[in-house]
Amino acid sequence: MTVTGTPPATNTTVTGLTNGTAYTFTVTATNAIGTSPASLASAPVTPTATTASTIANGGFESGLTSWTTGGVKAPVASTVAHTGTGSALLGLPSGTEPLGDSNVAQTITMPASGTSTLSFWYQPHTADDTCSGTTCKYDWMEAQVRTTSGTVLASLFKLCSNSGTWTQFSADLSAYDGQSVVLWFNVHLDGSSPADDTWMYLDDVTLTNSQTTATAPAAPTAVTATAGNASATVSWTAPANGGSAITSYAVTPHAGATALARSPSPETRPPPAPPSPGSPTAPPTPSP
């Protein structure tokens, strides 16, 4: 694969690989004079398939089917969509503003292992003050991960914005793998009069999971040696472990181009204990 440009980018995606097979990568650079030697190989990586979302009707193409609605102003289905033709409308675009929440939620079973990534798109609108996090006191939009009993496990975002643009949010939910959790999206309204309504469109809620296959570690780097008396102290930087903890290193001395046998590590032994009083001892050596 050739990467071009002025200047060319320093990253690219290599496609057409086989899932489950380990690959390493080298890179060369070319200018008007010629092509460089190849770089050292990268650490091995193993492509894996990404499983489909476990969220039902995350694109709201079937209205609010599979979602639970709640609050003083129940969300409704909308045709203001990020993709497809449907979304969920939380909050109130116009009219008398109630005091309370407007939320949708879905209980999901997280994958047993791997990297689980939640992604969704939202389009925020407000006539109230804008804010973020703990500064929000009046109206706001928010997303949380909760237990099935309602305890908040993670606050994904809390803000009040009038950007009016579709915005993507992603979060790693791998910490909750193997659990049943609730995805909870909410718009809070402060009941202001005259109304300063706040609303949010929600679309394309997905949860994807990828599994990582462990490989052998990459080569240690920054190897240095300091000479001693018939010895040398060798140090190095630990490499990427390939997804499995490194359990040992092997250090091989070379004399010129010749690899020598690996020397055992010096052992530290405690001094022998002195004999107990009354214990038999060897007789002294007779003097000549």
PDB file of N, CA and C in Angstrom, residues 3 23 65-66 76 145-147 162 165 177 181 190 205 207 239 277 284:
ATOM      1  N   VAL A   3       1.158   5.409   0.339  1.00  0.00           N
ATOM      2  CA  VAL A   3       0.497   6.587   0.890  1.00  0.00           C
ATOM      3  C   VAL A   3       1.132   7.816   0.244  1.00  0.00           C
ATOM      4  N   TYR A  23      -0.161 -10.174  12.093  1.00  0.00           N
ATOM      5  CA  TYR A  23       0.572  -9.445  11.066  1.00  0.00           C
ATOM      6  C   TYR A  23       1.540  -8.465  11.723  1.00  0.00           C
ATOM      7  N   THR A  65     -39.997   1.334  19.935  1.00  0.00           N
ATOM      8  CA  THR A  65     -40.043  -0.086  20.274  1.00  0.00           C
ATOM      9  C   THR A  65     -38.730  -0.519  20.914  1.00  0.00           C
ATOM     10  N   SER A  66     -38.815  -1.332  21.967  1.00  0.00           N
ATOM     11  CA  SER A  66     -37.678  -1.871  22.737  1.00  0.00           C
ATOM     12  C   SER A  66     -37.097  -0.869  23.716  1.00  0.00           C
ATOM     13  N   VAL A  76     -40.906  11.033  22.358  1.00  0.00           N
ATOM     14  CA  VAL A  76     -41.716  10.565  21.241  1.00  0.00           C
ATOM     15  C   VAL A  76     -40.808  10.243  20.066  1.00  0.00           C
ATOM     16  N   VAL A 145     -24.941   5.220  32.409  1.00  0.00           N
ATOM     17  CA  VAL A 145     -25.027   3.768  32.501  1.00  0.00           C
ATOM     18  C   VAL A 145     -25.439   3.454  33.928  1.00  0.00           C
ATOM     19  N   ARG A 146     -26.504   2.652  34.090  1.00  0.00           N
ATOM     20  CA  ARG A 146     -27.046   2.367  35.410  1.00  0.00           C
ATOM     21  C   ARG A 146     -27.161   0.870  35.633  1.00  0.00           C
ATOM     22  N   THR A 147     -27.263   0.493  36.908  1.00  0.00           N
ATOM     23  CA  THR A 147     -27.623  -0.885  37.220  1.00  0.00           C
ATOM     24  C   THR A 147     -29.119  -1.046  36.974  1.00  0.00           C
ATOM     25  N   ASN A 162     -26.889  24.407  22.465  1.00  0.00           N
ATOM     26  CA  ASN A 162     -27.803  24.793  21.390  1.00  0.00           C
ATOM     27  C   ASN A 162     -27.099  24.723  20.039  1.00  0.00           C
ATOM     28  N   THR A 165     -26.440  20.567  15.944  1.00  0.00           N
ATOM     29  CA  THR A 165     -25.746  19.701  14.995  1.00  0.00           C
ATOM     30  C   THR A 165     -25.649  18.291  15.568  1.00  0.00           C
ATOM     31  N   ASP A 177     -18.525  -5.606  31.225  1.00  0.00           N
ATOM     32  CA  ASP A 177     -18.715  -6.859  30.497  1.00  0.00           C
ATOM     33  C   ASP A 177     -19.265  -7.935  31.425  1.00  0.00           C
ATOM     34  N   VAL A 181     -26.919  -4.062  32.278  1.00  0.00           N
ATOM     35  CA  VAL A 181     -26.892  -2.639  32.615  1.00  0.00           C
ATOM     36  C   VAL A 181     -28.005  -1.925  31.861  1.00  0.00           C
ATOM     37  N   ASP A 190     -36.627  22.592  33.658  1.00  0.00           N
ATOM     38  CA  ASP A 190     -36.747  23.241  34.966  1.00  0.00           C
ATOM     39  C   ASP A 190     -38.095  23.929  35.199  1.00  0.00           C
ATOM     40  N   VAL A 205     -27.864   4.431  18.264  1.00  0.00           N
ATOM     41  CA  VAL A 205     -27.257   3.928  19.496  1.00  0.00           C
ATOM     42  C   VAL A 205     -26.779   2.506  19.233  1.00  0.00           C
ATOM     43  N   LEU A 207     -23.830  -0.768  20.361  1.00  0.00           N
ATOM     44  CA  LEU A 207     -22.815  -1.327  21.249  1.00  0.00           C
ATOM     45  C   LEU A 207     -22.107  -2.414  20.470  1.00  0.00           C
ATOM     46  N   PRO A 239       8.694  -4.508  26.237  1.00  0.00           N
ATOM     47  CA  PRO A 239       7.938  -4.280  24.999  1.00  0.00           C
ATOM     48  C   PRO A 239       6.439  -4.438  25.229  1.00  0.00           C
ATOM     49  N   PRO A 277      24.598 -24.307  70.497  1.00  0.00           N
ATOM     50  CA  PRO A 277      25.473 -24.716  71.615  1.00  0.00           C
ATOM     51  C   PRO A 277      25.350 -26.217  71.872  1.00  0.00           C
ATOM     52  N   PRO A 284      39.594 -29.678  65.145  1.00  0.00           N
ATOM     53  CA  PRO A 284      40.548 -28.757  64.485  1.00  0.00           C
ATOM     54  C   PRO A 284      41.616 -29.522  63.733  1.00  0.00           C
TER      55      PRO A 284
END
